[in-house]
Tab-separated table of C-alpha atoms in Angstrom:
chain	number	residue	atom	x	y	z
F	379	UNK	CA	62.015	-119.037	11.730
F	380	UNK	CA	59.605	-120.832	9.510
F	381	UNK	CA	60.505	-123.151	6.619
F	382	UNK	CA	58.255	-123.142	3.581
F	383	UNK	CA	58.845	-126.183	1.062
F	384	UNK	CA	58.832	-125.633	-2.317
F	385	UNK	CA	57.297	-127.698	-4.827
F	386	UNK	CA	56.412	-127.100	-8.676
F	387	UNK	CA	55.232	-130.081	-11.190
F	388	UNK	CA	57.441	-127.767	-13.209
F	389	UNK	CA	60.373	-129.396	-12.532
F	390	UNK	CA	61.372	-133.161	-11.810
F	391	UNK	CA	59.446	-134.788	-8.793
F	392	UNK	CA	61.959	-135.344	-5.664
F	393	UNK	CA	63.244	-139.312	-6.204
F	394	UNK	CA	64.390	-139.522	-2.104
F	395	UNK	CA	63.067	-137.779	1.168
F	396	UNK	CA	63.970	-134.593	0.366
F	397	UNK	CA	62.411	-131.736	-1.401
F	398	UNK	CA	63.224	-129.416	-4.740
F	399	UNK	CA	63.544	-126.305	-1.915
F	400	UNK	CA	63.194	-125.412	1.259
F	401	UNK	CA	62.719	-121.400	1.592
F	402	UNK	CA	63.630	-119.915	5.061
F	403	UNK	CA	62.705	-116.124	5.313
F	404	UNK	CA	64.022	-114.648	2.492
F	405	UNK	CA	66.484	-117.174	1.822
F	406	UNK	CA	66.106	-120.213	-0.741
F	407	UNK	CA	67.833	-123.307	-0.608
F	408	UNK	CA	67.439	-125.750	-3.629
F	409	UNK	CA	68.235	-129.489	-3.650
F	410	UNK	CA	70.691	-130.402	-6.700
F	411	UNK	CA	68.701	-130.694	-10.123
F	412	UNK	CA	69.455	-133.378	-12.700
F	413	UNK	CA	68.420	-133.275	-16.250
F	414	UNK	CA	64.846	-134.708	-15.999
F	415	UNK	CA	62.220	-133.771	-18.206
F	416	UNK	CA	59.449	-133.259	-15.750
F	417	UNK	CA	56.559	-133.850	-18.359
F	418	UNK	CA	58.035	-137.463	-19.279
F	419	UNK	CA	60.204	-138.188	-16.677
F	420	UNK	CA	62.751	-139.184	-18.956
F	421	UNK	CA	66.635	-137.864	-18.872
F	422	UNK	CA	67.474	-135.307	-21.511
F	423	UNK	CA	71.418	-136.885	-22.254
F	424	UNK	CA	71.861	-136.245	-25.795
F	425	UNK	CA	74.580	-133.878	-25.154
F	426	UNK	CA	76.119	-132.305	-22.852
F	427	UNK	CA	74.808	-128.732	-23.968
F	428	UNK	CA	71.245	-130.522	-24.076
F	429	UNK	CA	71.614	-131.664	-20.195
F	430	UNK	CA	72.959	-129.064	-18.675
F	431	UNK	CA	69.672	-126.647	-20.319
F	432	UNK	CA	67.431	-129.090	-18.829
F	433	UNK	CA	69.280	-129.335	-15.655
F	434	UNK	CA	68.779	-124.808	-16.144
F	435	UNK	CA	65.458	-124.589	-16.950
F	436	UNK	CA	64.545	-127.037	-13.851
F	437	UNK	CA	66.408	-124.698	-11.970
F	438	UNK	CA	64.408	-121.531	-12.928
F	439	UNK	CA	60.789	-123.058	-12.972
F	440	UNK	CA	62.020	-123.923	-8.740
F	441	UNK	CA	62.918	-120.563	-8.534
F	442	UNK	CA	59.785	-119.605	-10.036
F	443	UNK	CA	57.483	-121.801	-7.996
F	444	UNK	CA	59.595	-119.335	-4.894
F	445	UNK	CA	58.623	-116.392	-6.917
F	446	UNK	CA	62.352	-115.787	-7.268
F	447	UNK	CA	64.788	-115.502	-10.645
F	448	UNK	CA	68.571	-116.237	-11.341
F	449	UNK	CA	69.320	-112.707	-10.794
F	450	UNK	CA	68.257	-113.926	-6.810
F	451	UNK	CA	70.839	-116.309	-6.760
F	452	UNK	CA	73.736	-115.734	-4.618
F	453	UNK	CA	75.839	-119.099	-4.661
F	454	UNK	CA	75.584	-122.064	-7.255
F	455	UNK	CA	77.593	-125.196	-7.040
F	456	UNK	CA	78.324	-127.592	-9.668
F	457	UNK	CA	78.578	-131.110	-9.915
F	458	UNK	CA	80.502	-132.613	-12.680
F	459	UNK	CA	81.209	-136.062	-14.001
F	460	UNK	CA	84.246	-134.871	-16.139
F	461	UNK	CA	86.259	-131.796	-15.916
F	462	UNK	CA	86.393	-131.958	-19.728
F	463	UNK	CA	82.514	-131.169	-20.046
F	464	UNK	CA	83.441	-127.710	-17.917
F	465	UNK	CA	83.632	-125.248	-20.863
F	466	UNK	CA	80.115	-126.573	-22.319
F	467	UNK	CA	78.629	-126.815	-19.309
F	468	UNK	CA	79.897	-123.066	-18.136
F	469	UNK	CA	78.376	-121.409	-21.891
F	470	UNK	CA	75.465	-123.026	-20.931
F	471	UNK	CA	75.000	-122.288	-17.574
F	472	UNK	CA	76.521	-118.612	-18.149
F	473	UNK	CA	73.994	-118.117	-20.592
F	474	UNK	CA	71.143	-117.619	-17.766
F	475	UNK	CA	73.108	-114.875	-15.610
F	476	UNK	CA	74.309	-111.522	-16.164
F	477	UNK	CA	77.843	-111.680	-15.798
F	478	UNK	CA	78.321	-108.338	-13.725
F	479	UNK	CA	75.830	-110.200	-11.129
F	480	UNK	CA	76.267	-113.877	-11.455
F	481	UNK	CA	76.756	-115.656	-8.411
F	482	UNK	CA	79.587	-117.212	-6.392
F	483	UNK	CA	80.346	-120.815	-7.441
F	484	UNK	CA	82.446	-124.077	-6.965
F	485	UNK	CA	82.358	-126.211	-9.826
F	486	UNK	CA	83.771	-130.169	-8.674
F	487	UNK	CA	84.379	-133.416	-10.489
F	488	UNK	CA	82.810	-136.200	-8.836
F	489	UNK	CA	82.965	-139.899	-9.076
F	490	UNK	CA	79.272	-140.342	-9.615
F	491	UNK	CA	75.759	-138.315	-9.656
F	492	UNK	CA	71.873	-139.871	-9.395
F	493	UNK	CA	71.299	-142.041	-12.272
F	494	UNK	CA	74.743	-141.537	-13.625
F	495	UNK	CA	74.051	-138.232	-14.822
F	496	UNK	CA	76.927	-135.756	-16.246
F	497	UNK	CA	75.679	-132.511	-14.490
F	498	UNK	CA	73.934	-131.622	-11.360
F	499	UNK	CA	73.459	-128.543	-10.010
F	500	UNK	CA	72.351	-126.859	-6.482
F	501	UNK	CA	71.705	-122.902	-5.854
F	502	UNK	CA	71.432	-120.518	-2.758
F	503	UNK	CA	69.077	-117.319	-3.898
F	504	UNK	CA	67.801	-114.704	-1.409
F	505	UNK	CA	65.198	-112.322	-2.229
């Protein structure tokens, strides 16, 4: 099977060898997305609510670039600096899936991310 890599200036520019996604067939695999603006390059931290939106909307715009939406994704996992954050994180995040389809999902603490973000998040979609 063929992979296809994914790319969209869309969304934050890969900072290491890897790339935003790698689609295989009909399946997507994304690489973990911080909060980056992708037209400044600068990190969206002014809240928690504020990161995790940024951290969404570079989500969808790789999704996009695999002309797939969040309604394709079948497994999300979450990254977290502090268990605390969960609840604001989860509105957020819930906010962009329909409940009644919304994927599976781990959610972990860690004891650091990339550039000591709060948030990162990866995704599995298949179209």
């Amino acid at each position: 099977m063929l992979k296809k890599i994914i790319f969209t200036e869309k969304a934050p520019a890969p900072i290491g060898p890897y790339n935003q996604a790698v689609l295989v067939g009909n399946t997507l695999y994304t690489s973990g997305q911080i909060a980056i603006n992708p037209s400044t390059g600068e990190l969206i931290l002014d809240s928690i609510e504020a990161e995790t939106k940024q951290v969404m909307e570079n989500m969808k715009a790789v999704l996009e670039a695999a002309e797939m939406s969040f309604e394709d994704v079948v497994k999300t996992s979450i990254f977290i600096m502090n268990m605390n954050d969960f609840g604001a994180i989860n509105s957020v995040y819930g906010s962009y899936f329909d409940e009644k389809t919304a994927p599976a999902r781990e959610t972990v603490q860690v004891a650091c991310l990339p550039k000591n973000v709060n948030v990162e998040i990866t995704m599995i979609a298949i179209k």
